[in-house]
mmCIF file of C-alpha atoms and ligand atoms in Angstrom:
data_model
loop_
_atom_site.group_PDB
_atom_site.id
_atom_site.type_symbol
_atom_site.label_atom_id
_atom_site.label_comp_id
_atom_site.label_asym_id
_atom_site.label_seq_id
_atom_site.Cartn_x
_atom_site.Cartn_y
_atom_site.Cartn_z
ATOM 1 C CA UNK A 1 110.755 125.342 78.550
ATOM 2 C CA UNK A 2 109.540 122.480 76.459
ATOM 3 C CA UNK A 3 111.088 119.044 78.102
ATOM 4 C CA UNK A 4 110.546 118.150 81.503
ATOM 5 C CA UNK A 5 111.670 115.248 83.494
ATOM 6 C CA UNK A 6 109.814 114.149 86.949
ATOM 7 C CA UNK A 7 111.750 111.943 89.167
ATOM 8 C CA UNK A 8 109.768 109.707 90.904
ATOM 9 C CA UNK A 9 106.905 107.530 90.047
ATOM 10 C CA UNK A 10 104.509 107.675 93.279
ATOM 11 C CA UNK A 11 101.487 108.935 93.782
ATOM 12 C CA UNK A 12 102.566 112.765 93.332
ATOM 13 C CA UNK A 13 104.869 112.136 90.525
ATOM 14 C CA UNK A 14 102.197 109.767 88.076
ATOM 15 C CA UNK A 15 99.892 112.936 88.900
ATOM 16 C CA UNK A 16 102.840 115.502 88.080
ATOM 17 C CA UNK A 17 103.398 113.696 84.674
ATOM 18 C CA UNK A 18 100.109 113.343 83.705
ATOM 19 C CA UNK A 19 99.233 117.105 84.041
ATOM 20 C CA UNK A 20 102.620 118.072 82.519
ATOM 21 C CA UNK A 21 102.022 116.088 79.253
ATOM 22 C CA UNK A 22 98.422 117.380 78.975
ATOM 23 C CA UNK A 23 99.937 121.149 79.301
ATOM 24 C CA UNK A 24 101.632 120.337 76.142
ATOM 25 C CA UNK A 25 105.208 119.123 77.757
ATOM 26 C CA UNK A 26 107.330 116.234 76.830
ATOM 27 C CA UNK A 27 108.025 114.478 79.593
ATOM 28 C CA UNK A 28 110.456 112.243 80.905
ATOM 29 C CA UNK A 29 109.734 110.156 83.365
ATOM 30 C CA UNK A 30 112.082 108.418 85.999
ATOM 31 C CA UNK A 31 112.483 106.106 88.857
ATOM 32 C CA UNK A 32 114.717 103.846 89.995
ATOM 33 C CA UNK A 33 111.917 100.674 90.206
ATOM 34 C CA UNK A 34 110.629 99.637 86.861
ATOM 35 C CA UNK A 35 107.461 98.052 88.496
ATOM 36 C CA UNK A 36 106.811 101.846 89.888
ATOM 37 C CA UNK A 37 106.875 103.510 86.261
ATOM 38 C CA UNK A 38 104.836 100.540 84.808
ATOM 39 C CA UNK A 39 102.244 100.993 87.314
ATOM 40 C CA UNK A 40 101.826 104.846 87.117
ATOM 41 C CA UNK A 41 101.570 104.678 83.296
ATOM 42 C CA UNK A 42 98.957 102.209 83.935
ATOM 43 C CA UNK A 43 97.525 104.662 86.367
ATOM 44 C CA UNK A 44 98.192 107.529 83.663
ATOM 45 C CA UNK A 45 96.062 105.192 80.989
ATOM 46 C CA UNK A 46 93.090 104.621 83.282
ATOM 47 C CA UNK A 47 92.380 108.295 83.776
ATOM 48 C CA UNK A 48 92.891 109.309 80.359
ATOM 49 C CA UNK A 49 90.074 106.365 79.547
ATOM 50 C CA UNK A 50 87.624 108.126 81.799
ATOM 51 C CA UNK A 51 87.993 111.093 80.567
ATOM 52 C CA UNK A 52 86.979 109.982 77.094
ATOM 53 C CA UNK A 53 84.053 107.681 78.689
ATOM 54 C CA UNK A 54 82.912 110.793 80.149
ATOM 55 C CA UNK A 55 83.773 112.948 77.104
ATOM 56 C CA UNK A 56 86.128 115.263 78.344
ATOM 57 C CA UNK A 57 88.742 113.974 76.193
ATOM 58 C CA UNK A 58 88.805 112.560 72.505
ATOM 59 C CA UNK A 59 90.825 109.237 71.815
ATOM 60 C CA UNK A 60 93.352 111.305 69.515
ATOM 61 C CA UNK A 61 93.971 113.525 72.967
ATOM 62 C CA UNK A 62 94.542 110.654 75.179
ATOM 63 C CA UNK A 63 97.300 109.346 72.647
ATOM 64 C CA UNK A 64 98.525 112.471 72.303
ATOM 65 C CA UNK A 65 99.045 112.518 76.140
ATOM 66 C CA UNK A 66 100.619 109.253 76.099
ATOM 67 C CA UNK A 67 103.135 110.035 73.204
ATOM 68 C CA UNK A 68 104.719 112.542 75.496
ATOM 69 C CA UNK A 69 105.401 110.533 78.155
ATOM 70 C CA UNK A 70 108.538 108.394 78.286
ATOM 71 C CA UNK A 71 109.731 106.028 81.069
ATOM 72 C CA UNK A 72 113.025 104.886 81.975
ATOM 73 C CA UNK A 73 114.990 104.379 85.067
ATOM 74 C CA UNK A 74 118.607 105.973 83.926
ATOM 75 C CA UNK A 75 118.377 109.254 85.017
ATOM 76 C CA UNK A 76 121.127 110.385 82.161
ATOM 77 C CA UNK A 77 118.075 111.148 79.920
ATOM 78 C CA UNK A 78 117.648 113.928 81.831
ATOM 79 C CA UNK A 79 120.362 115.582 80.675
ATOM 80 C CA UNK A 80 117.982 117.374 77.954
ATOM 81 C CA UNK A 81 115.432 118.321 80.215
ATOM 82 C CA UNK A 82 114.835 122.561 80.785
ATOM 83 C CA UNK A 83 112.913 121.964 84.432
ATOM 84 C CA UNK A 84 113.081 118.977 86.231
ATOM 85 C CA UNK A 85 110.277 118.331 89.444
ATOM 86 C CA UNK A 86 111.447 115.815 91.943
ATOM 87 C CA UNK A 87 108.852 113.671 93.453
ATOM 88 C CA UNK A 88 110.608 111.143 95.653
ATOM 89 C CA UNK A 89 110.011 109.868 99.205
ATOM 90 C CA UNK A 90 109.781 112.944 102.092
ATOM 91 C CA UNK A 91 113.217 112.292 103.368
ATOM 92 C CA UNK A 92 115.944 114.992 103.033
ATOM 93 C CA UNK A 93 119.463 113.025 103.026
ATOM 94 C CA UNK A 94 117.541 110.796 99.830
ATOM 95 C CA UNK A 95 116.261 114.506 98.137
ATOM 96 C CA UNK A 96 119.699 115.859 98.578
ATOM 97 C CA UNK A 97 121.138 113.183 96.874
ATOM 98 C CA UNK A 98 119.337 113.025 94.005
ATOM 99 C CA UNK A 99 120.194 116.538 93.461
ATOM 100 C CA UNK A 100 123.495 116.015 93.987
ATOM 101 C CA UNK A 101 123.308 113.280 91.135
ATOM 102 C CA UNK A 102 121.152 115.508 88.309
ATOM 103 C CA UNK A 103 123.260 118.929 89.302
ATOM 104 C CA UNK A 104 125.734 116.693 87.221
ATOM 105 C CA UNK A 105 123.737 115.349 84.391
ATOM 106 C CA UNK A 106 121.826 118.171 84.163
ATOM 107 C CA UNK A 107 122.232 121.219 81.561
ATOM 108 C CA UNK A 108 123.242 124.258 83.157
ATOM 109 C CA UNK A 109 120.308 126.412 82.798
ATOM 110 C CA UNK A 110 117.985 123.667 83.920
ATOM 111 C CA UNK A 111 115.307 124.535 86.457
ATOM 112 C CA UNK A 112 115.624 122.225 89.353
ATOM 113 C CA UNK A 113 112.011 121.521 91.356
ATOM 114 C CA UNK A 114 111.032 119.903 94.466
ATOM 115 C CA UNK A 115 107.168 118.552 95.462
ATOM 116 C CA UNK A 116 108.476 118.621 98.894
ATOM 117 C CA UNK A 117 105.774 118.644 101.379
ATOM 118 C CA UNK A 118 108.062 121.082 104.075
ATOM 119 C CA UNK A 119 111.661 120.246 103.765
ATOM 120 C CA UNK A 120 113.786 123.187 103.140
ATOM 121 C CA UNK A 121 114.185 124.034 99.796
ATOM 122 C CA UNK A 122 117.530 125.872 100.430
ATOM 123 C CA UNK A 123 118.979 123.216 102.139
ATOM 124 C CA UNK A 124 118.318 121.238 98.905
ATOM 125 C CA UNK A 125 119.249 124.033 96.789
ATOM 126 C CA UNK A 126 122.243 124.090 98.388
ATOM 127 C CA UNK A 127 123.795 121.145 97.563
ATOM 128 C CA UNK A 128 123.565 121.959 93.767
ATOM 129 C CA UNK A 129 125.900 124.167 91.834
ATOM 130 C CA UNK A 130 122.610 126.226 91.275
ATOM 131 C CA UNK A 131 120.678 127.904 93.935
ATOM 132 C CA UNK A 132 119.443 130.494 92.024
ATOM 133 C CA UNK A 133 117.647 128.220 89.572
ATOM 134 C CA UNK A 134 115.922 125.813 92.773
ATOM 135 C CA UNK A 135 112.342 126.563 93.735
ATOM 136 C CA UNK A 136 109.771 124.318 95.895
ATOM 137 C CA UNK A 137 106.957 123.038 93.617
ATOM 138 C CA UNK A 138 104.589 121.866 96.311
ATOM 139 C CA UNK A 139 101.210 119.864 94.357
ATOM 140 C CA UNK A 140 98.873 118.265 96.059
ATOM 141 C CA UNK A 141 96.254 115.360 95.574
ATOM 142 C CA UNK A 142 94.841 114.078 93.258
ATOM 143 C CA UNK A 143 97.626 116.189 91.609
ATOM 144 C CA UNK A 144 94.812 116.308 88.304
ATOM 145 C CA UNK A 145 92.036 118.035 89.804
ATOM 146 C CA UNK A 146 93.151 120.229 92.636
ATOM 147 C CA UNK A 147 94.165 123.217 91.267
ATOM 148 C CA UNK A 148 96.731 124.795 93.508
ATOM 149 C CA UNK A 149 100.419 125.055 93.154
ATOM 150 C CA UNK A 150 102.357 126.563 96.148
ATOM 151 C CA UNK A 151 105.558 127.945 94.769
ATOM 152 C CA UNK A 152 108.450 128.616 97.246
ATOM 153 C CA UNK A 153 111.877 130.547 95.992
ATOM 154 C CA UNK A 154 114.752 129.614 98.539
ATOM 155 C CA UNK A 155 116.896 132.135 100.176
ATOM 156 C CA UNK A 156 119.303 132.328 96.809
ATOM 157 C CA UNK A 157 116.251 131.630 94.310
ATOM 158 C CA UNK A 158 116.495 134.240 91.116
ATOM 159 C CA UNK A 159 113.328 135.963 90.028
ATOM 160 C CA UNK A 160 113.818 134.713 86.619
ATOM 161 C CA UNK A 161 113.295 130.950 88.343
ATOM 162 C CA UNK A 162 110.145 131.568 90.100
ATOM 163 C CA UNK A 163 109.046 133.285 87.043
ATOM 164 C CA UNK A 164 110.092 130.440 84.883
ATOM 165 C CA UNK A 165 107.973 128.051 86.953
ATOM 166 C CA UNK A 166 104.539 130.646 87.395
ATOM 167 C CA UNK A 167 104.631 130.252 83.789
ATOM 168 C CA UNK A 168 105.103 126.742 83.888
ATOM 169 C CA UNK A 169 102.092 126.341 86.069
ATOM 170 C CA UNK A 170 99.716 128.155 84.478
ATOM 171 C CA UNK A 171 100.346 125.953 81.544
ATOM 172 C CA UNK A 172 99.343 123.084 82.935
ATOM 173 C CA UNK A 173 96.530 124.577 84.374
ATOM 174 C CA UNK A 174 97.045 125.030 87.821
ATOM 175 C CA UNK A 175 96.858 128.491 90.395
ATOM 176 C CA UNK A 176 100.095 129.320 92.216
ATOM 177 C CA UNK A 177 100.689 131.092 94.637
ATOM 178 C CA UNK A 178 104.326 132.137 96.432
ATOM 179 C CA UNK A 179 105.422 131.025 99.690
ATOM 180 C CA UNK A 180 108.270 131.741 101.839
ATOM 181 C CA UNK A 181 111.004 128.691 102.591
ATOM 182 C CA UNK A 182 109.375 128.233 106.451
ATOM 183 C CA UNK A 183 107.898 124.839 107.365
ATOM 184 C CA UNK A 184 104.247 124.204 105.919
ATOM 185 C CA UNK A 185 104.507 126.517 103.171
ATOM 186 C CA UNK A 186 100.938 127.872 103.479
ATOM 187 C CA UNK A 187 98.072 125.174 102.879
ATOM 188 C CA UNK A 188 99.866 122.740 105.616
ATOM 189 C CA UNK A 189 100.963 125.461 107.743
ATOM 190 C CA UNK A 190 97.370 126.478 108.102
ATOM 191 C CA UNK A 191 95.416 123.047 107.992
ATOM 192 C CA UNK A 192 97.709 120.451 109.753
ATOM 193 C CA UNK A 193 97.381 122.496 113.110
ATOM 194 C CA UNK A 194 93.964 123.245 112.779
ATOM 195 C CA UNK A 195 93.348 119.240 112.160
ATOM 196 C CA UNK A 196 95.837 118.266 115.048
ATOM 197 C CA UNK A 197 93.528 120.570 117.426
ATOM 198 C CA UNK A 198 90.580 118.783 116.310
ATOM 199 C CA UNK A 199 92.182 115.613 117.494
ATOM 200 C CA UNK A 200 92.839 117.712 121.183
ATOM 201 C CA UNK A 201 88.900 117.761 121.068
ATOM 202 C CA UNK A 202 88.451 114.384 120.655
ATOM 203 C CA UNK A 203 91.235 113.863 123.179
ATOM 204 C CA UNK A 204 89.053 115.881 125.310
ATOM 205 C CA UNK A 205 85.908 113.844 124.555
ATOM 206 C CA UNK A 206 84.382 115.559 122.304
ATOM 207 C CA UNK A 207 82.528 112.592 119.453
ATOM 208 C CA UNK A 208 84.559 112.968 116.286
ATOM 209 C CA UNK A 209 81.216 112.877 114.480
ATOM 210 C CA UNK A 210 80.393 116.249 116.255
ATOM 211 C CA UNK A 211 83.762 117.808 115.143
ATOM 212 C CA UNK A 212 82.895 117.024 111.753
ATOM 213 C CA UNK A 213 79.785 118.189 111.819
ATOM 214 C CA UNK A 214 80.620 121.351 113.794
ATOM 215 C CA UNK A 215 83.287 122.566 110.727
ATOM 216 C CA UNK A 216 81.049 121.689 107.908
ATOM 217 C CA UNK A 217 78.270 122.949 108.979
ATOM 218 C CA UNK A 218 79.455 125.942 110.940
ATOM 219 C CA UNK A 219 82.799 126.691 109.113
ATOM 220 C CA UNK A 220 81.743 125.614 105.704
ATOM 221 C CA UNK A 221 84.349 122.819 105.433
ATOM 222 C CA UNK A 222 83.653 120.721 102.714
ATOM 223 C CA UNK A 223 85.089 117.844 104.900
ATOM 224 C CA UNK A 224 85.560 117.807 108.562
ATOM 225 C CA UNK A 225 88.794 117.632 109.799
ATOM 226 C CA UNK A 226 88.731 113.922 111.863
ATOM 227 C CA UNK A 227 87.524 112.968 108.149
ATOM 228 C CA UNK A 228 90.544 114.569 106.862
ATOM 229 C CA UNK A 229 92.818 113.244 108.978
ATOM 230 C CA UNK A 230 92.074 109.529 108.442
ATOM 231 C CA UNK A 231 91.682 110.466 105.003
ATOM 232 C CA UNK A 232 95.161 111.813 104.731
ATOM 233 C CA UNK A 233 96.643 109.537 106.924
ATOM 234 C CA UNK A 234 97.606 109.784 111.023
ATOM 235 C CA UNK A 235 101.385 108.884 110.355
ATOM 236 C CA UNK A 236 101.804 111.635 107.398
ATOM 237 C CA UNK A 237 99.678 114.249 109.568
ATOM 238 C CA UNK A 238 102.273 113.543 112.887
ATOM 239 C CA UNK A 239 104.950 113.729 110.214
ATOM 240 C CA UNK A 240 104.188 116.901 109.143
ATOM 241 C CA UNK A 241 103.107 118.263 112.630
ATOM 242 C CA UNK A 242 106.502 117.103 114.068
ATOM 243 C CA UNK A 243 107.953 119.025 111.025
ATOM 244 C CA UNK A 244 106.572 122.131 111.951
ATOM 245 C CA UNK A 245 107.387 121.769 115.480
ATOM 246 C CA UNK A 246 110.832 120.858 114.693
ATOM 247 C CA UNK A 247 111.325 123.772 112.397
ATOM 248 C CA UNK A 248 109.824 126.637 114.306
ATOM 249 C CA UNK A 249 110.677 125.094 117.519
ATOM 250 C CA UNK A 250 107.605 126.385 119.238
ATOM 251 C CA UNK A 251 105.352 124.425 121.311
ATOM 252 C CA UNK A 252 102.223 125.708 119.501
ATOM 253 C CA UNK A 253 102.657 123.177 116.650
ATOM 254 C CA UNK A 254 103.164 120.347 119.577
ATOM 255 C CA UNK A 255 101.755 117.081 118.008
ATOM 256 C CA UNK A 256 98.972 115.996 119.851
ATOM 257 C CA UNK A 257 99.679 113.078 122.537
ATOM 258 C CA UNK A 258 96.724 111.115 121.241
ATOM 259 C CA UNK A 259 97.768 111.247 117.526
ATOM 260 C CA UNK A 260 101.113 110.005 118.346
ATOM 261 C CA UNK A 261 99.233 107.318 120.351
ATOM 262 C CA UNK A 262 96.712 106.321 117.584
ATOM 263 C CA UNK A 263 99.931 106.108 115.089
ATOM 264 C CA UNK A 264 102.014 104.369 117.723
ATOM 265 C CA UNK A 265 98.578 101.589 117.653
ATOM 266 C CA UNK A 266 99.131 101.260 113.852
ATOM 267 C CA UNK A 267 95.493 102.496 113.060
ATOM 268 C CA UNK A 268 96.396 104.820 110.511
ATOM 269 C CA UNK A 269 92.806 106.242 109.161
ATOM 270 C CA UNK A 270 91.433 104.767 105.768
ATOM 271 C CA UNK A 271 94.420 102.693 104.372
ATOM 272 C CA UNK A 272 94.163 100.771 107.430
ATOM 273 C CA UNK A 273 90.338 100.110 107.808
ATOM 274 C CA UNK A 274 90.719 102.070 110.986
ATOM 275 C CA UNK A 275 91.170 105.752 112.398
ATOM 276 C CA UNK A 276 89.574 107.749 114.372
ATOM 277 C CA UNK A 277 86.510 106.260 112.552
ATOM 278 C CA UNK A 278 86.171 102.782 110.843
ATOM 279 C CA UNK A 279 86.362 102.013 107.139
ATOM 280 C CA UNK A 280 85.308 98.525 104.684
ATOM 281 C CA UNK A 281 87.542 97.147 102.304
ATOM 282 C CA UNK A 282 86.865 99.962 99.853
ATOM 283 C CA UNK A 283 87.615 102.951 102.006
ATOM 284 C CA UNK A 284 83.990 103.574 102.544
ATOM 285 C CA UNK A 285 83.478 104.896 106.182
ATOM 286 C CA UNK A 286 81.052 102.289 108.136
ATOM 287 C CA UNK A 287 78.456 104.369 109.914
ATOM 288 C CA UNK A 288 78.470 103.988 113.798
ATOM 289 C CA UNK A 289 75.880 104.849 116.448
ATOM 290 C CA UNK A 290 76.411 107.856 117.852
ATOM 291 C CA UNK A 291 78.965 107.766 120.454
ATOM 292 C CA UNK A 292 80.394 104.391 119.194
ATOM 293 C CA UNK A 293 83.057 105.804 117.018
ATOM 294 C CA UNK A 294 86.484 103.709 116.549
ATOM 295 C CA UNK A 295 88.672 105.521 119.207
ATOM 296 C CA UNK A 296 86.860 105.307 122.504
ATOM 297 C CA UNK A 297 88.812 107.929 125.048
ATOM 298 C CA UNK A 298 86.384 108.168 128.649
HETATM 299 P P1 LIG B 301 105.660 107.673 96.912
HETATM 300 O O1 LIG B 301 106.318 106.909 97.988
HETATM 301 O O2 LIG B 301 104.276 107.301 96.460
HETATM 302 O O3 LIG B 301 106.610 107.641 95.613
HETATM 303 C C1 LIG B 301 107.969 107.919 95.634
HETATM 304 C C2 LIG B 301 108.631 107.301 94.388
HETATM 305 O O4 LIG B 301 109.995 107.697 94.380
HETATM 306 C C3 LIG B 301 108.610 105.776 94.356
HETATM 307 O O5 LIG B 301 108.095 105.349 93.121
HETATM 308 C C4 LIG B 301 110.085 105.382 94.508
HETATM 309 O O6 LIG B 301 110.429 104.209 93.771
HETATM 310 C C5 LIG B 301 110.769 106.597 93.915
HETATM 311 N N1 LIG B 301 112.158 106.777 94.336
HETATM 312 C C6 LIG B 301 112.712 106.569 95.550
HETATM 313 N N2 LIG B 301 114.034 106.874 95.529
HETATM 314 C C7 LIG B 301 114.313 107.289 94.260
HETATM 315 C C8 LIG B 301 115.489 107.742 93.620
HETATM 316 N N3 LIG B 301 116.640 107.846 94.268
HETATM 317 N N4 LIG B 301 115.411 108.077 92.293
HETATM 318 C C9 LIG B 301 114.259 107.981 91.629
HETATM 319 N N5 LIG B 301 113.094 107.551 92.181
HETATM 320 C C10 LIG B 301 113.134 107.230 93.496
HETATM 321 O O7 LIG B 301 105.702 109.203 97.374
HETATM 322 P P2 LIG B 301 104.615 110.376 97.074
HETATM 323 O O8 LIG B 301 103.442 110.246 97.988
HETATM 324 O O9 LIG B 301 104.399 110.472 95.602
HETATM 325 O O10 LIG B 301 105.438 111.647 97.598
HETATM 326 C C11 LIG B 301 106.520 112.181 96.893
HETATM 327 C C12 LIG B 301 106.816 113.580 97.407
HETATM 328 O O11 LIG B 301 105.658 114.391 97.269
HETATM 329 C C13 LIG B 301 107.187 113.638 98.898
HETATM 330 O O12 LIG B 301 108.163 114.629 99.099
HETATM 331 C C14 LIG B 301 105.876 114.041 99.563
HETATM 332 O O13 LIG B 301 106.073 114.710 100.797
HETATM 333 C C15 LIG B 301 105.325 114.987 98.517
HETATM 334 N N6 LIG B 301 103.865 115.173 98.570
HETATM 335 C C16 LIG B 301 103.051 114.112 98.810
HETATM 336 C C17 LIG B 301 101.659 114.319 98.843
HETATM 337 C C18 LIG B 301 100.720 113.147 99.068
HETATM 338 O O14 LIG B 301 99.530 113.400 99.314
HETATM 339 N N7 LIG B 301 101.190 111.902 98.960
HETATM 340 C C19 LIG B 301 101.140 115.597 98.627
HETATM 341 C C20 LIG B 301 102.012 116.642 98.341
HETATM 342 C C21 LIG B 301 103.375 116.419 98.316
#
């Protein structure tokens, strides 16, 4: 594999590109808003620019980088391209049909890829002409310095695919490991309940600042998980909480009634200043007295 396209010029996908082109790959890049592509190669340029301020890249590198990358919203320059990731919007119908689209354009032994977060990669794979050559690619951010890459065959996934793309990912630097097509994969499968019953605690009473504590300092967390929550963000963790529930169908993974209220307030975590702790302009969490955190439950 030597050409790649990414579809999808978000947050995942300007991460995706970036550590594609620096494992050597030529990329192209698409999405179907210009402003999006300009953006994330600004974003692209900026990191490459700290890297050589702090010296972990030369100028000749960074343009190196850059010559690999191109842009373009028509996705018929795909047609070239030996694995293609998808990095659009969480939403199954839109996935599907951009599948649909590339299974056309595409050349036949192209490796199709999506960053899904816990949609079913069968049910995409199935609306291609290739099922055998469809694998999850699940990244996570900052897609440039955390290191794991979940890998998840579907039900009619070849070897040779998930092969194809364990190669691929040790390329570009990253560890993967192999999932099964279930909601969560592993990593969310594993956290996102574990943070939701955190949120039961502070439900409960229990001062968020306590929680935190308690898992750092007791579990070794590097961040607690009411950090982690507003962090990631209260309407993607019900998301992907309501996910699992929905897929497994077991109470277990029941979202917990104050998340749902704390999304249904619009206080979101960090992006919006407010979570289950308060934040400045910058995202820097404003310290409280104890007991006087943002959500107050008794
Ligand atoms: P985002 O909203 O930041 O970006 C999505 C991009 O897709 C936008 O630029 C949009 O213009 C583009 N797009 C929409 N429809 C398109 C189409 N038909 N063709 C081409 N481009 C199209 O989303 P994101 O946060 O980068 O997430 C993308 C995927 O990655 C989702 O499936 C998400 O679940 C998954 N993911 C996200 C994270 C995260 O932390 N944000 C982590 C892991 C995985």
């Amino acid at each position: 594999m030597q050409k790649i396209g990414v579809i999808g010029a978000g947050l995942m996908g300007a991460g995706i590109v970036q550590v594609t082109a620096e494992g050597g790959y030529d990329v192209t890049w698409v999405d179907i808003s210009d402003d999006q592509l300009i953006r994330g190669m600004h974003s692209i340029n900026k990191l490459l620019d700290r890297d050589i301020e702090k010296g972990r890249k030369t100028k000749q590198e960074k343009e190196k980088v850059m010559n690999r990358i191109s842009s373009t919203s028509q996705v018929q320059t795909l047609k070239d391209a030996d694995l293609i990731i998808e990095a659009v919007p969480e939403n199954l119908d839109l996935k599907k049909s951009v599948f649909r689209e590339i299974d056309q354009i595409a050349k036949k032994e192209a490796v199709f890829a999506s960053n899904t977060s816990g949609l079913s990669i069968t049910a995409m794979a199935a609306v291609t002409k290739r099922p055998e050559q469809f694998v999850g690619a699940h990244f996570f951010f900052p897609v440039t310095k955390m290191e794991l890459l979940e890998i998840t065959p579907g039900l009619l996934t070849s070897a040779e695919a998930v092969q194809k793309m364990k190669q691929f990912s040790s390329k570009i630097n990253k560890t993967a490991v192999e999932c099964k097509d279930y909601p969560g994969f592993i990593v969310n499968r594993l956290l996102i309940p574990m943070v939701n019953e955190a949120i039961y605690l502070v439900m409960e009473g229990v001062d968020p600042e306590d929680i935190d504590a308690a898992m750092k300092l007791g579990a070794n967390h590097k961040m607690g998980p009411i950090t982690l929550a507003d962090f990631v963000g209260l309407e993607t963790l019900l998301a992907t909480m309501q996910g699992l529930y929905d897929g497994f169908q077991d109470s277990k993974y029941r979202p917990c009634p104050l998340l749902v209220k704390m999304v249904e307030s619009g206080n979101l975590g960090r992006k919006t200043g407010r979570g289950f702790y308060k934040y400045d302009g910058n995202g820097n969490k404003l310290i409280e007295e104890k007991n006087q955190a943002a959500v107050q439950i008794t």
